[in-house]
Short mmCIF file of C-alpha atoms in Angstrom, two decimals:
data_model
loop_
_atom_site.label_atom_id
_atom_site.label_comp_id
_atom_site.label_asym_id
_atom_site.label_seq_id
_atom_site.Cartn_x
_atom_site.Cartn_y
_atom_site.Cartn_z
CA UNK B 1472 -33.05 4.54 8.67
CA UNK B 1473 -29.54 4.29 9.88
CA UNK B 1474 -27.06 1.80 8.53
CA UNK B 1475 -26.46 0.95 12.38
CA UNK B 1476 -30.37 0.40 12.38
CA UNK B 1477 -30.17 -1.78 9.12
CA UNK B 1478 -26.98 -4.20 10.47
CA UNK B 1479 -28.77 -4.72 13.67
CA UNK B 1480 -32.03 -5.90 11.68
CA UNK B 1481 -29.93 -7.79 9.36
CA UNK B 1482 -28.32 -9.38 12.12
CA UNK B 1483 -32.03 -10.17 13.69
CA UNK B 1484 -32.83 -11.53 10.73
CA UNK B 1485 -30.06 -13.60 10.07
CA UNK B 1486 -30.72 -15.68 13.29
CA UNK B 1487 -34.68 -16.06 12.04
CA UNK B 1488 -33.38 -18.14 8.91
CA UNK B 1489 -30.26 -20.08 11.02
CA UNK B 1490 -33.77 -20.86 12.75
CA UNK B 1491 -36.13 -21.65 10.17
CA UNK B 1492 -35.93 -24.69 6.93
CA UNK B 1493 -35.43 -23.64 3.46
CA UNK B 1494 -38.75 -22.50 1.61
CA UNK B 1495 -39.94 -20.84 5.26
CA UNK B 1496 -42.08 -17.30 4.82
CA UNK B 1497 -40.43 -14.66 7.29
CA UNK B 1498 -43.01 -12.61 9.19
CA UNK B 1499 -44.10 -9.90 6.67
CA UNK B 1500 -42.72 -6.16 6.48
CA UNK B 1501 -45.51 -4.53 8.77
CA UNK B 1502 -44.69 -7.50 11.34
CA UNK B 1503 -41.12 -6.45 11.02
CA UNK B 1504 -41.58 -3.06 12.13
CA UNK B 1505 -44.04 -3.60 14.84
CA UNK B 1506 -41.47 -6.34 16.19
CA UNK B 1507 -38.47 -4.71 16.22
CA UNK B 1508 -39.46 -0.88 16.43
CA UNK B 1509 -37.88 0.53 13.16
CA UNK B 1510 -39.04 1.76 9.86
CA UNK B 1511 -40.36 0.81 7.03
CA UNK B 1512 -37.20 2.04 5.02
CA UNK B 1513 -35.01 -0.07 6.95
CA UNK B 1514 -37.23 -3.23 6.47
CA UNK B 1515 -36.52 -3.17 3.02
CA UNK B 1516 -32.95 -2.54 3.29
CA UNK B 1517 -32.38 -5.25 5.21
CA UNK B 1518 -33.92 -7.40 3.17
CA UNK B 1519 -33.10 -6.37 0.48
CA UNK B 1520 -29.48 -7.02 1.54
CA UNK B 1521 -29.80 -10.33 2.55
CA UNK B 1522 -31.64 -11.36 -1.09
CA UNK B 1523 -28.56 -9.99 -2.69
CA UNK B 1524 -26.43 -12.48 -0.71
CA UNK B 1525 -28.84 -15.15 -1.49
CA UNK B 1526 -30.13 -15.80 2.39
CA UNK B 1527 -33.53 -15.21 1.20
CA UNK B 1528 -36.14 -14.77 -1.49
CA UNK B 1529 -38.44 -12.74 -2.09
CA UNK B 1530 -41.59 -13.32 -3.93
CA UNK B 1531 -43.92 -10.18 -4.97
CA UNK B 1532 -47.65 -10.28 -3.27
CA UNK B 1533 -46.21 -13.46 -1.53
CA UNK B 1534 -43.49 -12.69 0.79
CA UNK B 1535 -39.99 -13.20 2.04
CA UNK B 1536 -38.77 -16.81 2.28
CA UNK B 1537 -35.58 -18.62 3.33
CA UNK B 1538 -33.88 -19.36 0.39
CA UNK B 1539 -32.61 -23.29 -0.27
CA UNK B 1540 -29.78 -23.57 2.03
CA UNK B 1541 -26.97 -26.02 1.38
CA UNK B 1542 -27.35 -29.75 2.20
CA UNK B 1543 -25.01 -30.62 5.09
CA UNK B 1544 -23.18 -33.89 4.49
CA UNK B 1545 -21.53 -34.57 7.52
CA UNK B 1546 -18.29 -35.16 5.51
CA UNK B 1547 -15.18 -32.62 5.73
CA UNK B 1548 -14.40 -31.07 2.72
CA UNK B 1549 -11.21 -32.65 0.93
CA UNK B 1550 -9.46 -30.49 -1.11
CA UNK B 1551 -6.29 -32.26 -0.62
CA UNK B 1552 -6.02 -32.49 -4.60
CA UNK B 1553 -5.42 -28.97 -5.04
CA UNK B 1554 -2.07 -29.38 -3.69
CA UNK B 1555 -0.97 -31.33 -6.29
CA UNK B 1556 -2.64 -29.28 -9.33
CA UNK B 1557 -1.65 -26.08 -7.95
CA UNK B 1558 2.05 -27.27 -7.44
CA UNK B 1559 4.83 -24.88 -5.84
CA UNK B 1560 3.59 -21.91 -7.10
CA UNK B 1561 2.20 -20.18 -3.91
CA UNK B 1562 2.77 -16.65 -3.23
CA UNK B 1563 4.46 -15.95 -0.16
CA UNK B 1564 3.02 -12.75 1.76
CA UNK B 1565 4.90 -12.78 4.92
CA UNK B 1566 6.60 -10.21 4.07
CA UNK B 1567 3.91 -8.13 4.03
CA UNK B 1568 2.63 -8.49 7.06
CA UNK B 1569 5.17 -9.98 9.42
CA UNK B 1570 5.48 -13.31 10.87
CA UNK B 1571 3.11 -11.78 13.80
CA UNK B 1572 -0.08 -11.64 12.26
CA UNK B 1573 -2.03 -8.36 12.75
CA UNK B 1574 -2.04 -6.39 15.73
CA UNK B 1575 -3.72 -6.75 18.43
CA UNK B 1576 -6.95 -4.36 19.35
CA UNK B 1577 -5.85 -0.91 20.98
CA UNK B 1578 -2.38 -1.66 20.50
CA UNK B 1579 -0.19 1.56 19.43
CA UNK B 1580 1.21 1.43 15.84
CA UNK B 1581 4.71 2.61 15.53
CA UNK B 1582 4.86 0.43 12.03
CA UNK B 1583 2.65 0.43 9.55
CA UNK B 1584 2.56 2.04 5.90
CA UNK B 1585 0.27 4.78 6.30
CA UNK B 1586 -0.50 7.85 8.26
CA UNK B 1587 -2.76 7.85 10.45
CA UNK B 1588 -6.67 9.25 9.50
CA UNK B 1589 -6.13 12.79 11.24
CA UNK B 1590 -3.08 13.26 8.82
CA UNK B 1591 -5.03 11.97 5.82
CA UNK B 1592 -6.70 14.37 3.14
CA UNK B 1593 -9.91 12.95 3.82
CA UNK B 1594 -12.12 15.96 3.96
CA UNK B 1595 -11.09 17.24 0.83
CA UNK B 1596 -10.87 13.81 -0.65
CA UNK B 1597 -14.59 13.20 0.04
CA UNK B 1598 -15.52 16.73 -1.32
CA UNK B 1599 -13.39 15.63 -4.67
CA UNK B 1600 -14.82 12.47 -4.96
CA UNK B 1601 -18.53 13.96 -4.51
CA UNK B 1602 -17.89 16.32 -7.02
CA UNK B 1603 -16.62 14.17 -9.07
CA UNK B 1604 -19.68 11.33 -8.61
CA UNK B 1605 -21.70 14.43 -10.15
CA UNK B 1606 -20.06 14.77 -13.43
CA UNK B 1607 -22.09 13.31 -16.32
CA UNK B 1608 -19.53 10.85 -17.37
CA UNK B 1609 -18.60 9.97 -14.20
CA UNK B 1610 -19.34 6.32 -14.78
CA UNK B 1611 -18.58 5.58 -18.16
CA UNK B 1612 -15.93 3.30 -19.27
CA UNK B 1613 -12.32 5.37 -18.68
CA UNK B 1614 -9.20 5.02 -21.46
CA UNK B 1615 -7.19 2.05 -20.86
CA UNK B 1616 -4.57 4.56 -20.19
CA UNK B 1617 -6.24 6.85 -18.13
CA UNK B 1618 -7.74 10.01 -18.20
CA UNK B 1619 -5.72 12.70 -20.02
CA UNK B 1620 -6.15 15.53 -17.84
CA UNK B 1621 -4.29 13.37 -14.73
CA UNK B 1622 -1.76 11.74 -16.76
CA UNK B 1623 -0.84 15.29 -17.59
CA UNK B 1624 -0.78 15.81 -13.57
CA UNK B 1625 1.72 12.85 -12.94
CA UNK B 1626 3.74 13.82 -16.35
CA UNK B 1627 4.76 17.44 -14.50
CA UNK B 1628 6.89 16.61 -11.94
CA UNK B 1629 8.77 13.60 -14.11
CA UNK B 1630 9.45 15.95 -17.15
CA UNK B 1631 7.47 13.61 -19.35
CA UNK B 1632 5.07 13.63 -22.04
CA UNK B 1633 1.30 12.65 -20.96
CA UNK B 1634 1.72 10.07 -23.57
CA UNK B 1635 4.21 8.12 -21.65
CA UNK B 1636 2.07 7.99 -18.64
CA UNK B 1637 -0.21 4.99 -17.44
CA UNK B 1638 -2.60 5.46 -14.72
CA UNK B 1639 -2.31 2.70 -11.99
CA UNK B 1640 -4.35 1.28 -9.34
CA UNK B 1641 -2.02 2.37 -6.84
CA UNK B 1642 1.91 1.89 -6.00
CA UNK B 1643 1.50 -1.92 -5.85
CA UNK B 1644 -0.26 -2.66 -8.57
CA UNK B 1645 2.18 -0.73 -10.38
CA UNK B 1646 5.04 -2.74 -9.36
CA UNK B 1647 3.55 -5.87 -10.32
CA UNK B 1648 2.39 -4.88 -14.11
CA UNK B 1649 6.22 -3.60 -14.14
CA UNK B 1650 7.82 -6.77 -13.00
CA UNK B 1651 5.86 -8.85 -15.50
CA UNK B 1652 6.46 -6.47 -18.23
CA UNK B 1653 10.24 -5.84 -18.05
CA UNK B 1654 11.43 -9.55 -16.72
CA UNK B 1655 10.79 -12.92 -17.66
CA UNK B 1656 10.01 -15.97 -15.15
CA UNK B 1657 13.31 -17.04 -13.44
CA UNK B 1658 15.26 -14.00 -14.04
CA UNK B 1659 17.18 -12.27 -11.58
CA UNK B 1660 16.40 -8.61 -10.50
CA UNK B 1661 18.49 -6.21 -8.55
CA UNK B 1662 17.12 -4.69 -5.37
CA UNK B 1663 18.54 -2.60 -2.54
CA UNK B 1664 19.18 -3.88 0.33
CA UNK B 1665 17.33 -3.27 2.32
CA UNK B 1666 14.40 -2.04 0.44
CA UNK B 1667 10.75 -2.41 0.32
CA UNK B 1668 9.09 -5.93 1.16
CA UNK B 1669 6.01 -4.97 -0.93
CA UNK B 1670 8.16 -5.09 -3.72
CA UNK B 1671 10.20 -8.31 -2.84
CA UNK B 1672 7.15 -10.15 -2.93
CA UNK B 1673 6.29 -8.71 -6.31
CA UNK B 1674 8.63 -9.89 -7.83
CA UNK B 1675 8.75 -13.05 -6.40
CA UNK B 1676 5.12 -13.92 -7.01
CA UNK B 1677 6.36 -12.49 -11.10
CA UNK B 1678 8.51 -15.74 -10.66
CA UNK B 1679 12.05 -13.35 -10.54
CA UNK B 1680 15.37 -13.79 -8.18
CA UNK B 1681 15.72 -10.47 -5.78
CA UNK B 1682 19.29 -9.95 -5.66
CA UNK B 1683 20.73 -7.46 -3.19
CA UNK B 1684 23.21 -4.73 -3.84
CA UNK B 1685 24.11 -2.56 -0.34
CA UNK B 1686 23.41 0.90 0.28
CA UNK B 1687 24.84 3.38 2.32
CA UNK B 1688 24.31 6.95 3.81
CA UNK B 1689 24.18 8.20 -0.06
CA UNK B 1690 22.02 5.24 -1.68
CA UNK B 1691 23.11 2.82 -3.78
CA UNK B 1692 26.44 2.22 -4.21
CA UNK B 1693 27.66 2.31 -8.26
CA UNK B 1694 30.27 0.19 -7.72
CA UNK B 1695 28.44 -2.69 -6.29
CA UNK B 1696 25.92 -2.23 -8.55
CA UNK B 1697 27.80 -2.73 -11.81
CA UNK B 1698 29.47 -5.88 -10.14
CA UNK B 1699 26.16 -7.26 -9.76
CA UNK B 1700 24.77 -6.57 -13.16
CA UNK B 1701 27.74 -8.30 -14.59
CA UNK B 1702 27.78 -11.32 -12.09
CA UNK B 1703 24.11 -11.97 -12.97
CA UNK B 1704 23.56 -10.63 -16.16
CA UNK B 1705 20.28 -9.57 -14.81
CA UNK B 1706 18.12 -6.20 -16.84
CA UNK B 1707 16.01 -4.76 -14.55
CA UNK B 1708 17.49 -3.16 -10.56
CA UNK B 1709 14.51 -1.69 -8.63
CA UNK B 1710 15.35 1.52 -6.33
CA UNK B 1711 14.04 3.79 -3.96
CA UNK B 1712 16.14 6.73 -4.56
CA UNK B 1713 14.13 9.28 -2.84
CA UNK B 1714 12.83 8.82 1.07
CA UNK B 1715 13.90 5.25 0.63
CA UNK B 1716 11.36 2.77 2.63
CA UNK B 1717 12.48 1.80 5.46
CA UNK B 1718 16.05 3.95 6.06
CA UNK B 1719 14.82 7.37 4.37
CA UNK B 1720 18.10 7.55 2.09
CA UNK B 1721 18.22 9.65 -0.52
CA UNK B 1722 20.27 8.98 -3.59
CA UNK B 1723 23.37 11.49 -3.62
CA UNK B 1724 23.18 14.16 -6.62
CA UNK B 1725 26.87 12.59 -8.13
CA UNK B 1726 25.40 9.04 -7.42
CA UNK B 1727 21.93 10.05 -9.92
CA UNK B 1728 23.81 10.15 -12.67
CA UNK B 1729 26.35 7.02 -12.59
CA UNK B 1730 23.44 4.89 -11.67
CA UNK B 1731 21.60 5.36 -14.68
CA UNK B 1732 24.87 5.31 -16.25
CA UNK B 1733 25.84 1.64 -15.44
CA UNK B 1734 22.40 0.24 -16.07
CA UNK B 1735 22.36 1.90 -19.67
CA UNK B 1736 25.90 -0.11 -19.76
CA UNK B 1737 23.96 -3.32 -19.06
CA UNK B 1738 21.58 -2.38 -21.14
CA UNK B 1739 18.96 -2.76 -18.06
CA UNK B 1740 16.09 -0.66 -16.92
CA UNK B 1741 15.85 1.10 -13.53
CA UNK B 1742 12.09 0.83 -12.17
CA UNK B 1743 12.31 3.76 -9.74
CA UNK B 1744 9.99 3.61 -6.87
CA UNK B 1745 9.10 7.27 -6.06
CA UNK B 1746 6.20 6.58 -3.98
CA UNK B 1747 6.90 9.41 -1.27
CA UNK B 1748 7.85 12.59 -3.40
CA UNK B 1749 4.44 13.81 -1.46
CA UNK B 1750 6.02 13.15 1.91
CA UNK B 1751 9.12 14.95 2.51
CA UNK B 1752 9.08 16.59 5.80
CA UNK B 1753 9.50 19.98 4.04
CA UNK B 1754 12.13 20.36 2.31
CA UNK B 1755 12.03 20.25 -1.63
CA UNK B 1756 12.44 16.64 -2.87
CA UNK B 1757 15.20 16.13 -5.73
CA UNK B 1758 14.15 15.41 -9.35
CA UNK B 1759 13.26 11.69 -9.96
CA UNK B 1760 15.44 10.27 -12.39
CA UNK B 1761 13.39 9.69 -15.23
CA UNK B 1762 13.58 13.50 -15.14
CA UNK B 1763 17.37 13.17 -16.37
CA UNK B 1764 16.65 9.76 -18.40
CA UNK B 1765 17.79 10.22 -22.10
CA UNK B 1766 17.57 6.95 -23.27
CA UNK B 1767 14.23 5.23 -22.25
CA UNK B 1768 16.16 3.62 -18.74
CA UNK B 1769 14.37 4.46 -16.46
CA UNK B 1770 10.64 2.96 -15.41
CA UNK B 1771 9.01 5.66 -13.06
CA UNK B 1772 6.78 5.18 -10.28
CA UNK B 1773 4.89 7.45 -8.24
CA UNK B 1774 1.66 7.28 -6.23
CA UNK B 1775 -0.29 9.79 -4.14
CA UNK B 1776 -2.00 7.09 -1.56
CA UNK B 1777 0.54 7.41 1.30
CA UNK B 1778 -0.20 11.46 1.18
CA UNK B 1779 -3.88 11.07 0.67
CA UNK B 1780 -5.68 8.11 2.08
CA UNK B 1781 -5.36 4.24 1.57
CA UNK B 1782 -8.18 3.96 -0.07
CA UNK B 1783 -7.35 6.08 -2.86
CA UNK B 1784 -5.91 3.88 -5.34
CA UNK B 1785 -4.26 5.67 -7.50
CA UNK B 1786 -0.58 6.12 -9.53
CA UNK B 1787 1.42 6.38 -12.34
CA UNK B 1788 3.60 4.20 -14.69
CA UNK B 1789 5.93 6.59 -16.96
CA UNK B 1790 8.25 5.11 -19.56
CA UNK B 1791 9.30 5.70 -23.23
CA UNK B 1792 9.50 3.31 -25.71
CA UNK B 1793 8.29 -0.88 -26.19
CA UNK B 1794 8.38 -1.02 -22.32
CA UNK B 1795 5.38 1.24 -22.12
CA UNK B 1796 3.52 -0.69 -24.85
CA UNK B 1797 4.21 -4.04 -23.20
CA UNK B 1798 2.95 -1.92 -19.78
CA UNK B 1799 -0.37 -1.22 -21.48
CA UNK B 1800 -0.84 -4.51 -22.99
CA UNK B 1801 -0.79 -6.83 -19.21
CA UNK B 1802 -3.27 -3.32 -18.08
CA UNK B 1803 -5.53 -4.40 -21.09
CA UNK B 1804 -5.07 -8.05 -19.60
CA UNK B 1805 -5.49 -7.73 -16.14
CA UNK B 1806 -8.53 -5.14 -15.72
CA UNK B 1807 -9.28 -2.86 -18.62
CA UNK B 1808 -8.90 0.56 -16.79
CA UNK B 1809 -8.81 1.97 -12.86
CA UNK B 1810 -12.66 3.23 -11.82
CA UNK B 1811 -13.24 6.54 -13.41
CA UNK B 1812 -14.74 7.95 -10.39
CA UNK B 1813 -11.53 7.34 -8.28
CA UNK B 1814 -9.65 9.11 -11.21
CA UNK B 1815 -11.85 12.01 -11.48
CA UNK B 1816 -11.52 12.25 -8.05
CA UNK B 1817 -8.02 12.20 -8.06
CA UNK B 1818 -7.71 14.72 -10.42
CA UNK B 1819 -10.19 16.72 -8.09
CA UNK B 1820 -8.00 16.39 -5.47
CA UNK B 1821 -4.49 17.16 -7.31
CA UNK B 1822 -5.58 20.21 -9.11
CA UNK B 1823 -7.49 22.27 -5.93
CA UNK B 1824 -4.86 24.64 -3.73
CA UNK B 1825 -6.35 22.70 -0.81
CA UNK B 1826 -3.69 19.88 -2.22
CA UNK B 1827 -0.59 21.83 -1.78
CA UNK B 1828 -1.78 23.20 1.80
CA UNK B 1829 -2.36 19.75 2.61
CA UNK B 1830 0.60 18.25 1.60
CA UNK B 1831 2.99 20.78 3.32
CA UNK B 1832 0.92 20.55 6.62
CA UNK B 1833 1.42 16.89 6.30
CA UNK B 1834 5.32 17.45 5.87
CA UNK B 1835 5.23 19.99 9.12
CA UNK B 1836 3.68 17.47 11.06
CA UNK B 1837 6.02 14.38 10.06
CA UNK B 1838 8.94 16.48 10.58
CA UNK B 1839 7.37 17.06 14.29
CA UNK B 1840 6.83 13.38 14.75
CA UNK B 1841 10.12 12.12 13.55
CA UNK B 1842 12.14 14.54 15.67
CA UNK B 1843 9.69 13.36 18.90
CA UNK B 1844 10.29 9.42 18.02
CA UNK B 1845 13.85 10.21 17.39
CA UNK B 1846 14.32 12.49 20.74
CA UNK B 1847 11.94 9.58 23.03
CA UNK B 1848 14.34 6.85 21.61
CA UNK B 1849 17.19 8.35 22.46
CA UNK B 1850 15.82 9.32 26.31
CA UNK B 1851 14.11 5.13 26.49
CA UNK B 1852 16.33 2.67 24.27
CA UNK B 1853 19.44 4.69 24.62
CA UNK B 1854 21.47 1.59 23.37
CA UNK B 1855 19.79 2.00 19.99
CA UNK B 1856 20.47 3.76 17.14
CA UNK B 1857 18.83 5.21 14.63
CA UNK B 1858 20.53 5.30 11.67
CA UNK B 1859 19.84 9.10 10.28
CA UNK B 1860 17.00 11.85 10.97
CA UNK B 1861 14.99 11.22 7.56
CA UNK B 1862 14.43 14.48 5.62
CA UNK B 1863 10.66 12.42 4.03
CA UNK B 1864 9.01 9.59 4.73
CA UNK B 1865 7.30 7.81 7.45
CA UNK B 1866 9.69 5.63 9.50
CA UNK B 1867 12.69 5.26 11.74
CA UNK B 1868 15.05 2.60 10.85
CA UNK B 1869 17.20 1.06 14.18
CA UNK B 1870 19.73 -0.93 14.60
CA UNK B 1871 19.91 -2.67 17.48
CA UNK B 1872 22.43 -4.13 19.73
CA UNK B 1873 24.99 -6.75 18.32
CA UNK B 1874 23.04 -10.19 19.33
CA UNK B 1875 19.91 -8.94 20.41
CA UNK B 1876 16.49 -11.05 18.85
CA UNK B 1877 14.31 -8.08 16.77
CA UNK B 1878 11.22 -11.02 16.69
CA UNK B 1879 11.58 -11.76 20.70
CA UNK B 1880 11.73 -8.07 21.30
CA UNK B 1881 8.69 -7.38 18.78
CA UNK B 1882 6.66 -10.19 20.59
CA UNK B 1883 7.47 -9.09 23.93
CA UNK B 1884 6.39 -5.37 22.97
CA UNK B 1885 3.05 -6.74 21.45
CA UNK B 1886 2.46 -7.72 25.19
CA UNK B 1887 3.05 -4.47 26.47
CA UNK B 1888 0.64 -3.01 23.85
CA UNK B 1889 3.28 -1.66 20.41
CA UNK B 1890 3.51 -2.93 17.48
CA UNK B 1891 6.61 -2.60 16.00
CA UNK B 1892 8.10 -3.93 12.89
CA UNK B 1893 11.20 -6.27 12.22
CA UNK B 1894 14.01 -5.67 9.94
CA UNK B 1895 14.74 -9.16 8.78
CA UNK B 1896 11.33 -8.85 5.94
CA UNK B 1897 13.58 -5.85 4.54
CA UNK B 1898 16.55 -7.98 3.24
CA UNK B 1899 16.17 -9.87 0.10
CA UNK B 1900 18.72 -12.72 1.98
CA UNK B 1901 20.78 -12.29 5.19
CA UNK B 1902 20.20 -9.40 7.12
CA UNK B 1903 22.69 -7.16 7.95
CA UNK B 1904 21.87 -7.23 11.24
CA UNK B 1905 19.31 -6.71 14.09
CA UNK B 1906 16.96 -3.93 12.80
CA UNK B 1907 13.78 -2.47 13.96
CA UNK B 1908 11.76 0.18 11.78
CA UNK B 1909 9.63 2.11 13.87
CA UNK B 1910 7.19 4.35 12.29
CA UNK B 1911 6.37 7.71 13.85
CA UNK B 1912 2.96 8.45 11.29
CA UNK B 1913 0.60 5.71 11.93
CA UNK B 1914 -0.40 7.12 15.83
CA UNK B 1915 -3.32 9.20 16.75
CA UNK B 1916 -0.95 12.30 18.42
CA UNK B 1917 2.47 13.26 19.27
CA UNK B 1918 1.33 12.06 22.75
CA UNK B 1919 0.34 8.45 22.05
CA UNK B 1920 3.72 8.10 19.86
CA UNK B 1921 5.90 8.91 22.78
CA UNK B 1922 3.77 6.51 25.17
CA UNK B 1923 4.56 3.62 22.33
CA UNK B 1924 8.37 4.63 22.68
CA UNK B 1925 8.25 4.95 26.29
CA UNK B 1926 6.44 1.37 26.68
CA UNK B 1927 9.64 0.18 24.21
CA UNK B 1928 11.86 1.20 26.63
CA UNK B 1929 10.13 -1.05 29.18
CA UNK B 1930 10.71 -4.03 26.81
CA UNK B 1931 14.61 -2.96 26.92
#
């Protein structure tokens, strides 16, 4: 009655139609059982599985039979006329995942965007979302909005109305509905550089023109900023001002203020990317700046995946104003609402004390991790440097020698067992130079961290 015992049936089962012609009978249930030794529950889950694919039929009083299976032509598929129909609007991804592909099996992680399972809230996440699975209403059809009680939740922290909030389906899916919303096809947005490749490829695939503006130890600089909004006229600059993915900046306090007050000056909006206010390796995180936001500037993003598990798909849109009506309106479009259950769940999981104890035991043990990574690069790849000790997050960012080749290195290390991520996929156009970002979150243990630095070293 396991599912192990129902895949390895299916599987059995599976190779009796690849065997048999369409319209076939399959031996019947008590055959089944006597045949391969398991019970009569897991009979009918198997096949009741491979009916819902459409592998077989079944036919009350009657039996099982292979359903019709495809006639094979002999002829390759040609699909060659796609290409022209679907022109050049492809979405390019590689930024996502690296020119690499995905790592190998057993390799040790030191990139990647999440922590790994033993620092993920999945115990009390489970309990939430069982709890939740028990309410009443749990699957009726949620406001296109979200449920009140957890927009109130995300409307706390950014000193906001719950009316101004819009529940997401996660961080990304956030960015994208914001791109489309603020910025027509074709127009040029401002982006730090470097900054987040999730969100490069957002807006690229919304049909805008990333344009970098530097940072330095303090964030974004104003300066460069204001030159850029009046080179390209553009009305939208997306930021990371808090734990900033992948150097762990954080905007300076006198920087908060004249940012918001040259993009009110442009009469632009500032979509600000707070997706790891929950990971700051315990010390207080500053006010977003929607908190200080007078005049409807600021977009506000926040998510609580990275602190709680992948899988939980869940964040927030704040804004005042048309923005947030035109924010609602591509929601209405694109899916209707996020799954009640995962929102009642959420809000579950936000509102116990278990959340808080969670989150700063996550923050204790990233602060642990960061200072290992930081202390094993220093003792293996002392030619390296990394750039600042984050105070939140989940990565390292590296520069590396003048001339070295970050994708030769990364390949090299892939053979020794690490993954590790390159810096080019950071920059919206010319790097700044060779960079590595090595995350310190995604390992099993302290232990197996250190053995991916040491293993680095060997690579040097």
């Amino acid at each position: 009655m396991s599912d192990s015992s129902t895949s390895a049936l299916v599987s059995q089962l599976r190779s009796l139609v690849r065997a048999a012609a369409s319209g076939d009978r399959l031996p019947s249930s008590r055959e089944l059982i006597e045949r391969y030794r398991v019970g009569p529950v897991t009979v009918s889950r198997a096949i009741a599985q491979l009916a819902a694919e459409g592998v077989v039929v079944t036919r009350p009083g009657s039996g099982t039979y292979v359903a019709d299976k495809p006639s094979a032509t002999g002829e390759p598929l040609d699909t060659a006329w796609q290409t022209v129909a679907l022109t050049d609007r492809s979405v390019d991804t590689r930024s996502l995942t690296g020119t690499l592909g995905p790592p190998p099996d057993g390799a040790i992680l030191l990139d990647g965007g999440y922590p790994h399972r033993s620092l993920q809230a999945t115990r009390f996440l489970s309990a939430a979302l069982a709890r939740a699975g028990r309410r009443p209403d749990a699957w009726d059809r949620a406001p296109a909005t979200g449920l009140a009680a957890l927009r109130s939740v995300f409307a706390g922290p950014a000193a906001a109305s719950p009316d101004d909030v819009l529940i997401t389906a996660g961080g990304q899916s956030g960015l994208s509905m914001a791109f489309r919303a603020i910025a027509a096809p074709g127009s040029p947005v401002l982006v730090e550089s470097p900054t987040y490749p999730g969100a490069l490829a957002a807006a690229r695939a919304a049909g805008l023109r990333p344009v970098p503006v530097p940072i330095d130890d303090d964030g974004v600089r104003p300066d460069l900023l204001a030159e850029a909004f009046a080179m390209t006229e553009a009305r939208l600059f997306y930021c990371q001002p808090t734990f900033h993915n992948p150097t762990g900046t954080v905007l300076a306090a006198e920087r908060r203020t004249r940012v918001l007050e040259v993009a009110r000056a442009a009469g632009a909006f500032v979509l600000e990317d707070d997706f790891a206010r929950h990971l700051s390796h315990g010390t207080t995180a500053p006010r977003p700046l929607i908190a200080d936001d007078r005049d409807g500037t600021v977009v506000h993003l926040t998510s609580v995946t990275k602190a709680a598990a992948p899988s939980l798909r869940i964040g927030a849109l704040i804004a005042r104003g048309p923005v947030l009506g035109r924010m609602q309106a591509i929601r209405r479009v694109d899916d209707f609402f996020v799954s009640r259950p995962l929102q009642e769940a959420a809000l579950e999981l936000l509102s116990a004390p278990s959340w808080e104890r969670h989150v700063r035991k996550l923050g204790a043990e990233l602060r642990e991790r960061c200072g290992k990574a930081a202390a094993a690069l220093a003792r293996e790849c002392p030619e390296w440097t990394v750039t600042r000790l984050p105070s939140g997050g989940l990565h390292l960012w590296v520069r590396l020698p003048e001339g070295s080749d970050a994708n030769a290195l990364a390949r090299a290390a892939r053979e020794r067992g690490v993954v590790v991520g390159t810096g080019e996929r950071f920059f919206a156009a010319e790097p700044a130079g060779p960079f590595l970002r090595l995350g310190f979150a995604a390992t099993a243990d302290v232990a197996e961290l250190v053995e991916g630095v040491r293993r680095l070293g060997n690579v040097v």
